[in-house]
C-alpha positions as a printed NumPy array, in Angstrom:
array([[ -0.833, -14.319,  -7.265],
       [ -0.748, -11.851,  -4.191],
       [  1.427, -14.669,  -2.404],
       [  3.682, -15.294,  -5.85 ],
       [  4.286, -11.719,  -6.653],
       [  4.643, -10.556,  -2.714],
       [  6.446, -13.149,  -1.254],
       [  9.078, -13.269,  -4.676],
       [  9.549,  -9.71 ,  -3.341],
       [  9.563, -10.591,   0.112],
       [ 12.749, -12.715,  -0.419],
       [ 14.088, -10.062,  -2.593],
       [ 14.142,  -7.678,  -0.137],
       [ 15.804, -10.373,   2.745],
       [ 17.967, -11.248,  -0.198],
       [ 18.71 ,  -7.365,  -0.686],
       [ 19.508,  -7.283,   2.87 ],
       [ 21.266,  -9.938,   3.572],
       [ 23.758,  -9.832,   0.152],
       [ 24.335,  -5.579,  -0.136],
       [ 24.599,  -3.999,  -3.196],
       [ 27.264,  -5.5  ,  -4.674],
       [ 26.766,  -9.482,  -4.013],
       [ 23.171,  -8.638,  -5.469],
       [ 23.829,  -7.692,  -8.488],
       [ 25.134, -10.965,  -9.822],
       [ 21.647, -11.959,  -8.606],
       [ 20.524,  -9.121, -10.928],
       [ 22.215,  -9.558, -13.458],
       [ 21.144, -13.404, -13.624],
       [ 17.429, -12.317, -13.101],
       [ 17.752, -10.786, -16.885],
       [ 18.423, -14.586, -17.661],
       [ 15.58 , -16.068, -15.701],
       [ 13.236, -13.488, -17.262],
       [ 14.184, -14.469, -20.568],
       [ 13.269, -18.153, -19.819],
       [  9.998, -17.814, -18.725],
       [  9.573, -15.457, -21.532],
       [ 10.377, -18.464, -23.909],
       [  8.786, -21.048, -22.04 ],
       [  5.764, -19.859, -19.524],
       [  4.122, -17.944, -22.105],
       [  4.649, -18.546, -25.529],
       [  3.943, -22.039, -27.089],
       [  2.045, -23.323, -24.139],
       [ -0.336, -20.516, -25.183],
       [ -1.82 , -22.35 , -27.712],
       [ -2.59 , -25.058, -25.304],
       [ -5.482, -22.249, -24.008],
       [ -6.297, -20.517, -26.935],
       [ -7.065, -23.111, -29.601],
       [-10.715, -24.071, -29.704],
       [-10.746, -28.281, -29.723],
       [ -7.686, -29.161, -28.145],
       [ -6.319, -32.691, -29.12 ],
       [ -4.376, -35.521, -27.61 ],
       [ -1.841, -34.041, -30.681],
       [ -1.371, -30.73 , -29.329],
       [ -0.33 , -31.39 , -26.249],
       [  2.214, -33.2  , -27.718],
       [  3.272, -31.83 , -30.399],
       [  3.793, -28.559, -27.761],
       [  5.358, -30.397, -24.529],
       [  8.181, -31.943, -27.22 ],
       [  8.671, -28.659, -28.576],
       [  9.228, -26.509, -25.344],
       [ 11.294, -29.577, -24.088],
       [ 13.662, -29.337, -26.83 ],
       [ 13.708, -25.447, -26.437],
       [ 14.673, -25.744, -22.794],
       [ 17.65 , -28.18 , -23.507],
       [ 18.809, -25.991, -26.339],
       [ 18.69 , -23.405, -24.366],
       [ 20.597, -24.957, -21.164],
       [ 23.249, -25.952, -23.533],
       [ 23.492, -22.483, -25.318],
       [ 23.66 , -21.275, -21.392],
       [ 26.11 , -23.274, -20.786],
       [ 28.448, -22.769, -23.794],
       [ 28.612, -19.238, -23.735],
       [ 28.141, -18.612, -19.986],
       [ 31.995, -16.979, -19.768],
       [ 31.178, -14.844, -22.425],
       [ 28.309, -13.434, -21.284],
       [ 29.497, -12.408, -17.906],
       [ 32.073, -10.557, -20.132],
       [ 29.819,  -8.669, -21.448],
       [ 27.328,  -7.881, -19.016],
       [ 30.864,  -6.465, -16.497],
       [ 29.883,  -9.153, -13.78 ],
       [ 33.101, -11.839, -13.929],
       [ 30.935, -14.196, -10.997],
       [ 28.143, -14.281, -13.629],
       [ 29.062, -17.269, -15.257],
       [ 29.296, -20.18 , -13.443],
       [ 26.169, -18.536, -11.58 ],
       [ 24.35 , -19.167, -15.167],
       [ 25.622, -22.839, -15.585],
       [ 23.575, -23.636, -12.635],
       [ 20.882, -21.587, -13.382],
       [ 20.743, -23.504, -17.009],
       [ 18.541, -26.451, -15.295],
       [ 15.72 , -23.923, -14.968],
       [ 14.33 , -24.089, -18.442],
       [ 15.083, -27.197, -18.471],
       [ 12.281, -27.868, -15.977],
       [ 10.424, -25.208, -17.472],
       [  9.709, -27.052, -20.473],
       [  8.911, -30.405, -19.366],
       [  6.57 , -28.649, -16.809],
       [  4.482, -25.908, -18.763],
       [  1.705, -27.424, -21.592],
       [  0.617, -29.262, -17.522],
       [  0.675, -25.614, -16.739],
       [ -1.862, -24.774, -19.242],
       [ -4.219, -27.401, -19.461],
       [ -5.016, -26.139, -16.091],
       [ -4.804, -22.63 , -17.446],
       [ -7.777, -23.47 , -20.363],
       [-10.149, -25.448, -17.814],
       [-10.181, -22.822, -15.548],
       [ -8.839, -24.478, -12.829],
       [ -6.644, -21.58 , -11.218],
       [ -7.155, -22.665,  -7.669],
       [ -4.929, -25.623,  -8.465],
       [ -2.683, -23.866, -10.093],
       [ -2.376, -21.18 ,  -7.257],
       [ -1.604, -23.91 ,  -4.692],
       [  1.638, -25.56 ,  -7.505],
       [  2.622, -21.549,  -7.614],
       [  2.413, -20.653,  -3.833],
       [  4.069, -23.964,  -2.526],
       [  6.775, -23.114,  -5.039],
       [  7.27 , -19.831,  -4.393],
       [  7.27 , -20.346,  -0.285],
       [  9.526, -23.12 ,  -0.45 ],
       [ 11.938, -22.316,  -2.539],
       [ 12.146, -18.209,  -1.379],
       [ 12.829, -20.279,   2.405],
       [ 15.525, -22.231,   0.767],
       [ 17.331, -19.401,  -0.651],
       [ 17.73 , -17.592,   2.504],
       [ 18.889, -20.243,   3.722],
       [ 21.295, -20.559,   1.387],
       [ 22.405, -16.729,   2.41 ],
       [ 22.068, -17.065,   6.138],
       [ 24.388, -19.828,   5.281],
       [ 27.482, -17.765,   3.704],
       [ 26.454, -18.998,   0.134],
       [ 26.005, -15.125,  -1.425],
       [ 24.973, -14.726,  -4.547],
       [ 24.502, -18.703,  -5.08 ],
       [ 21.135, -17.888,  -3.016],
       [ 19.443, -16.44 ,  -6.356],
       [ 20.315, -20.374,  -7.859],
       [ 19.057, -22.159,  -4.774],
       [ 15.479, -20.372,  -5.108],
       [ 14.982, -20.204,  -8.357],
       [ 16.106, -23.759,  -9.006],
       [ 14.   , -25.425,  -6.199],
       [ 10.928, -23.345,  -7.291],
       [ 10.978, -24.845, -10.888],
       [ 11.158, -28.884,  -9.028],
       [  8.61 , -28.168,  -6.586],
       [  6.245, -26.246,  -8.852],
       [  7.236, -29.223, -11.855],
       [  6.211, -32.024,  -9.24 ],
       [  3.086, -30.067,  -8.11 ],
       [  1.848, -29.592, -11.552],
       [  2.365, -33.291, -12.378],
       [  0.524, -34.642,  -9.577],
       [ -2.236, -32.17 , -10.188],
       [ -3.035, -32.947, -14.112],
       [ -0.932, -35.862, -14.472],
       [  1.684, -36.568, -17.607],
       [  1.176, -34.727, -21.1  ],
       [  0.059, -36.647, -24.308],
       [  3.884, -37.4  , -25.935],
       [  1.179, -38.178, -29.824],
       [  2.272, -35.284, -32.899],
       [  0.9  , -34.991, -36.111],
       [  1.089, -32.131, -38.644],
       [ -1.71 , -30.363, -38.013],
       [ -0.54 , -29.631, -34.543],
       [  2.933, -28.281, -35.756],
       [  1.233, -26.634, -38.375],
       [ -0.894, -25.162, -35.509],
       [  1.885, -24.072, -33.384],
       [  4.198, -22.65 , -36.564],
       [  1.097, -20.319, -37.247],
       [  0.221, -19.59 , -34.01 ],
       [  2.463, -19.834, -31.573],
       [  5.583, -19.257, -33.185],
       [  4.452, -15.555, -34.08 ],
       [  3.51 , -15.257, -30.525],
       [  6.903, -16.186, -29.062],
       [  8.348, -14.141, -31.432],
       [  6.415, -11.095, -30.05 ],
       [  7.377, -11.907, -26.878],
       [ 10.728, -12.196, -27.466],
       [ 11.06 ,  -8.779, -29.061],
       [  9.129,  -7.678, -25.716],
       [ 11.746,  -9.305, -23.809],
       [ 14.014,  -7.382, -25.257],
       [ 12.25 ,  -3.884, -24.715],
       [ 11.743,  -4.647, -20.633],
       [ 15.317,  -5.666, -20.766],
       [ 17.728,  -4.128, -22.521],
       [ 17.662,  -1.617, -20.045],
       [ 19.201,  -4.211, -17.548],
       [ 22.021,  -5.02 , -20.261],
       [ 22.891,  -1.294, -20.899],
       [ 23.143,  -0.207, -16.974],
       [ 25.592,  -3.536, -16.563],
       [ 27.699,  -2.717, -19.162],
       [ 28.078,   1.315, -18.847],
       [ 27.196,   1.728, -15.224],
       [ 29.046,  -1.062, -13.337],
       [ 27.036,  -3.594, -10.855],
       [ 26.736,  -1.539,  -8.352],
       [ 24.286,   0.869, -10.295],
       [ 22.521,  -2.16 , -11.186],
       [ 21.502,  -3.561,  -8.39 ],
       [ 20.209,   0.219,  -7.54 ],
       [ 17.963,   0.031, -10.577],
       [ 16.599,  -3.135, -10.316],
       [ 15.602,  -2.956,  -7.187],
       [ 13.089,  -0.144,  -8.478],
       [ 12.314,  -1.576, -11.157],
       [ 11.212,  -4.899,  -9.318],
       [  8.228,  -2.544,  -7.782],
       [  7.102,  -1.405, -10.699],
       [  6.72 ,  -4.444, -11.491],
       [  4.444,  -5.743,  -8.627],
       [  1.487,  -4.159, -10.242],
       [  1.916,  -5.423, -13.873],
       [  2.672,  -9.083, -12.566],
       [ -0.194,  -8.898,  -9.698],
       [ -3.112,  -6.988, -11.063],
       [ -2.084,  -7.004, -15.608],
       [ -0.847, -10.903, -15.542],
       [ -3.245, -11.977, -13.105],
       [ -5.814, -10.346, -15.868],
       [ -3.807, -11.996, -18.269],
       [ -4.018, -15.343, -16.834],
       [ -7.547, -15.377, -16.588],
       [ -8.527, -13.522, -18.994],
       [ -7.289, -15.105, -21.778],
       [ -8.815, -18.47 , -21.639],
       [-12.041, -16.319, -21.514],
       [-11.295, -13.935, -24.429],
       [-10.13 , -17.528, -26.29 ],
       [-14.018, -18.687, -25.662],
       [-16.07 , -15.738, -26.587],
       [-13.642, -14.705, -29.114],
       [-16.338, -14.227, -31.807],
       [-18.857, -11.99 , -29.39 ],
       [-16.565,  -8.529, -29.548],
       [-19.214,  -6.885, -27.061],
       [-18.157,  -9.456, -24.515],
       [-15.028,  -8.795, -25.491],
       [-14.733,  -5.19 , -25.379],
       [-17.405,  -5.339, -21.577],
       [-14.431,  -7.849, -20.167],
       [-11.148,  -5.665, -21.742],
       [-12.572,  -2.351, -19.868],
       [-14.516,  -3.841, -16.982],
       [-10.39 ,  -4.975, -16.082],
       [ -9.086,  -1.8  , -17.178],
       [-11.129,   0.039, -14.43 ],
       [-10.841,  -1.666, -11.77 ],
       [ -6.82 ,  -2.226, -12.361],
       [ -6.987,   1.618, -12.297],
       [ -8.638,   1.857,  -9.083],
       [ -5.958,  -0.2  ,  -7.339],
       [ -2.806,   0.694,  -9.187],
       [ -3.018,   4.419,  -9.782],
       [ -3.274,   5.518,  -6.14 ],
       [ -0.608,   2.388,  -4.72 ],
       [  1.774,   3.551,  -7.34 ],
       [  1.68 ,   7.125,  -6.765],
       [  1.927,   7.024,  -3.474],
       [  4.721,   4.659,  -3.168],
       [  6.157,   7.769,  -5.834],
       [  5.928,  10.288,  -3.065],
       [  6.997,   8.372,  -0.252],
       [  9.886,   6.78 ,  -1.986],
       [ 12.605,   7.842,   0.138],
       [ 10.898,   6.408,   3.365],
       [  9.51 ,   3.444,   1.041],
       [ 13.37 ,   2.432,   0.499],
       [ 14.386,   3.381,   3.602],
       [ 11.76 ,   1.676,   5.374],
       [ 11.689,  -1.993,   3.38 ],
       [ 15.45 ,  -2.104,   1.596],
       [ 17.191,  -0.022,   4.053],
       [ 19.306,   3.382,   4.33 ],
       [ 21.829,   1.755,   2.154],
       [ 19.475,   1.629,  -0.871],
       [ 18.815,   5.18 ,  -0.49 ],
       [ 20.613,   5.83 ,  -3.734],
       [ 17.712,   4.329,  -5.616],
       [ 14.44 ,   6.018,  -4.437],
       [ 14.849,   8.464,  -7.308],
       [ 14.339,   5.26 ,  -9.914],
       [ 11.149,   4.303,  -7.917],
       [  9.749,   7.653,  -8.676],
       [ 10.898,   8.333, -12.176],
       [  9.286,   4.207, -13.26 ],
       [  5.97 ,   4.735, -10.776],
       [  4.653,   6.032, -14.195],
       [  5.717,   3.279, -16.418],
       [  4.225,   0.874, -14.025],
       [  1.443,   2.236, -14.033],
       [  0.783,   2.32 , -17.376],
       [  2.04 ,  -1.178, -18.289],
       [ -0.49 ,  -2.471, -15.424],
       [ -3.333,  -0.886, -17.194],
       [ -2.168,  -1.898, -20.841],
       [ -0.908,  -5.543, -19.999],
       [ -4.234,  -7.357, -19.88 ],
       [ -4.13 ,  -6.036, -23.999],
       [ -1.856,  -9.177, -24.651],
       [ -4.838, -11.108, -23.432],
       [ -6.865, -10.109, -26.427],
       [ -4.377, -10.365, -29.106],
       [ -3.624, -13.877, -28.074],
       [ -7.22 , -14.678, -27.444],
       [ -9.138, -13.763, -30.299],
       [ -6.013, -15.488, -32.208],
       [ -4.011, -12.805, -33.352],
       [ -0.808, -13.238, -32.617],
       [  0.445, -11.817, -35.779],
       [ -0.783,  -8.552, -34.624],
       [  0.71 ,  -8.842, -31.501],
       [  3.996,  -9.357, -33.475],
       [  3.833,  -6.705, -35.5  ],
       [  3.769,  -4.101, -32.65 ],
       [  6.047,  -5.845, -30.848],
       [  8.251,  -3.941, -32.857],
       [  7.237,  -0.247, -31.836],
       [  8.806,  -0.593, -28.323],
       [ 11.956,  -2.041, -29.101],
       [ 12.663,   0.891, -31.362],
       [ 11.806,   3.534, -29.648],
       [ 12.376,   2.538, -26.152],
       [ 15.706,   1.379, -26.27 ],
       [ 17.315,   4.553, -27.892],
       [ 16.066,   6.069, -25.18 ],
       [ 17.896,   4.272, -22.26 ],
       [ 21.17 ,   5.135, -24.312],
       [ 19.898,   9.458, -24.05 ],
       [ 19.635,   8.49 , -20.503],
       [ 23.   ,   7.23 , -19.586],
       [ 24.851,  10.501, -18.768],
       [ 22.148,  11.142, -16.064],
       [ 22.993,   7.371, -14.186],
       [ 20.445,   4.443, -13.444],
       [ 17.71 ,   7.481, -12.841],
       [ 18.179,   9.134, -16.332],
       [ 17.383,   5.679, -17.752],
       [ 14.837,   5.002, -15.41 ],
       [ 13.032,   8.691, -16.441],
       [ 13.712,   7.935, -20.192],
       [ 12.008,   4.605, -20.027],
       [  8.708,   6.308, -19.178],
       [  8.936,   8.906, -21.422],
       [  8.737,   6.464, -24.559],
       [  6.393,   4.471, -22.434],
       [  3.829,   7.65 , -22.185],
       [  4.512,   8.517, -25.786],
       [  4.069,   4.956, -27.185],
       [  0.814,   4.287, -24.455],
       [ -2.196,   5.824, -26.783],
       [ -0.66 ,   3.955, -29.57 ],
       [ -0.995,   0.886, -28.048],
       [ -4.444,   1.645, -26.527],
       [ -5.805,   1.898, -30.253],
       [ -4.363,  -1.67 , -31.375],
       [ -6.032,  -3.614, -28.681],
       [ -9.154,  -1.063, -29.57 ],
       [ -8.829,  -1.819, -32.88 ],
       [ -9.606,  -5.766, -31.822],
       [-11.596,  -5.229, -29.258],
       [-14.236,  -2.372, -30.948],
       [-13.497,   0.847, -27.969],
       [-11.268,   4.071, -28.852],
       [ -9.088,   5.906, -27.084],
       [-11.36 ,   8.089, -25.449],
       [-13.378,   5.272, -24.416],
       [ -9.905,   3.691, -22.047],
       [ -9.36 ,   6.811, -21.072],
       [-12.376,   7.644, -19.621],
       [-12.252,   3.977, -17.861],
       [ -9.022,   5.218, -15.782],
       [-10.509,   8.688, -15.628],
       [-12.155,   8.77 , -12.18 ],
       [ -9.262,   7.13 , -10.682],
       [ -6.71 ,   9.051, -11.65 ],
       [ -8.728,  12.869, -10.696],
       [ -9.21 ,  10.996,  -7.13 ],
       [ -5.516,   9.935,  -6.864],
       [ -4.201,  13.757,  -7.262],
       [ -4.873,  15.545,  -4.67 ],
       [ -4.795,  12.191,  -2.013],
       [ -0.899,  12.015,  -3.223],
       [ -0.458,  15.785,  -3.275],
       [ -1.528,  15.657,   0.756],
       [  1.376,  13.233,   1.263],
       [  3.994,  15.168,  -0.187],
       [  2.712,  17.73 ,   2.515],
       [  3.173,  15.05 ,   5.079],
       [  6.503,  14.075,   4.04 ],
       [  8.05 ,  17.44 ,   3.583],
       [  6.46 ,  17.858,   7.269],
       [  7.99 ,  15.126,   8.374],
       [ 11.39 ,  15.959,   6.698],
       [ 11.692,  18.803,   8.51 ],
       [ 10.812,  17.257,  11.978],
       [ 13.302,  15.013,  11.409],
       [ 10.796,  12.049,  11.789],
       [ 11.7  ,   7.831,  11.503],
       [ 10.979,   7.209,   7.806],
       [  8.709,   4.368,   8.932],
       [  6.382,   6.498,  11.188],
       [  6.482,   8.396,   7.71 ],
       [  5.668,   5.908,   5.361],
       [  2.706,   4.859,   7.254],
       [  1.676,   8.606,   7.886],
       [  2.096,   8.666,   4.336],
       [  0.15 ,   5.885,   2.887],
       [ -2.695,   6.549,   5.729],
       [ -3.279,  10.086,   4.219],
       [ -3.416,   8.611,   0.379],
       [ -5.994,   6.183,   1.195],
       [ -8.195,   7.527,   3.021],
       [ -8.087,  10.967,   0.926],
       [ -8.339,   8.814,  -2.423],
       [-11.532,   6.554,  -1.193],
       [-12.858,   9.793,   0.013],
       [-12.527,  12.261,  -3.137],
       [-13.56 ,   8.993,  -5.416],
       [-16.996,   8.372,  -2.756],
       [-18.494,  12.139,  -3.039],
       [-16.833,  13.227,  -6.755],
       [-17.502,   9.365,  -8.466],
       [-19.809,   7.166,  -6.819],
       [-20.307,   4.936,  -9.859],
       [-16.754,   4.136, -10.017],
       [-16.232,   4.026,  -5.892],
       [-19.315,   1.316,  -5.898],
       [-17.402,  -0.362,  -8.652],
       [-14.763,  -0.492,  -7.122],
       [-16.226,  -2.015,  -3.608],
       [-18.13 ,  -4.907,  -6.32 ],
       [-14.838,  -5.552,  -8.241],
       [-13.516,  -6.431,  -4.511],
       [-16.64 ,  -8.659,  -3.604],
       [-16.582, -10.239,  -7.252],
       [-12.925, -11.138,  -7.031],
       [-12.995, -12.73 ,  -3.008],
       [-15.382, -14.873,  -4.982],
       [-14.108, -15.61 ,  -8.204],
       [-16.679, -14.322,  -9.974],
       [-15.643, -11.127, -11.58 ],
       [-14.867, -12.284, -15.315],
       [-18.442, -13.981, -14.748],
       [-20.243, -10.646, -14.391],
       [-18.513,  -8.58 , -16.484]])
């Protein structure tokens, strides 16, 4: 996942530099579509393969045919309505790009049952080799396409190439899925998987309507300035929260009758995520100008305030994302579905309220809504896993307290560097070094148990034994 997330971000940085804000806006709009296919196909129906205590060939077959049908249907709808979608988003060049990207859901649909079988069997090495290979090879294809002058079509080359490589390698690792079906398998899909898909669709809407709002009302270039910081915010969510979900989901499914075990694993995950994400995200927020200029170039500096506004959202989503594995692992897709409506109801209006202040206003409104809703989400998770809001807060408090003085010191570095006109890259390196050193010292002196747990987690993660120790 480290290679996958930083590989994707790295190739996105290269494409952003090669294409510029205007052409990259077309790619950013297309990314909304790619995210939708991932929600429907990567973690929806295929989750039933992981969660079911006794998996039968008929369960594999029902899930395979359902995903293949959904993938084909999505491709058809995309081709039919590509021009209308482009007109609605006010991105004229998007229509042909969406037609080409229609191949992506078909490829995902026929491959995800195999990926779910690998996850169920905890075959993370095979998954890692496949996804690293797909990410790197697809990214290289995209960069080569951009260098050849294909402009925003480079994203199509990257995405379809990645999906095709993953499909081939997953089939090589796990073989073809079983293609038989019976009524019991279809009934399990209806009772478990369909509510989960609905919840994820609603969650997708909550997370991506901001992109639609920005594109429709602020324009294609503004979407670029919003999407790049959004990808930065998603790094800890994807790298930490989604990794935890991928591993914890099958673990929770295996121990779903042991509430104490579920609580122990979830809180351990939360503490480890907090130890990493709090100093990282707040450090980037304090040094946002230097970070954006160094990584993306001076032409992207208008996105620096958005980085700062979305930092808190990135932290909170990273800490709560593993709650999805609790809902799924315990077979409570109904709770996930009911709770998914809450962010949609409150977050979406916030996007419109922030519009008068541009992309920074939209990002700030997003963060305010996320802060307000997080306690309720934690309580929903805690009711199933057996802990309260105070317990959750105590699990992340040492990392938060230790980060504050370190971030303040980095802010001083930022101010002094600007007064003396230091290069952005030198300021960024110095500021991040101050954050890291100050954070580790403060954590070691005032919260030694947390410091030791962090070191132990690093050792256990390097050997794949973190979940076993929890």
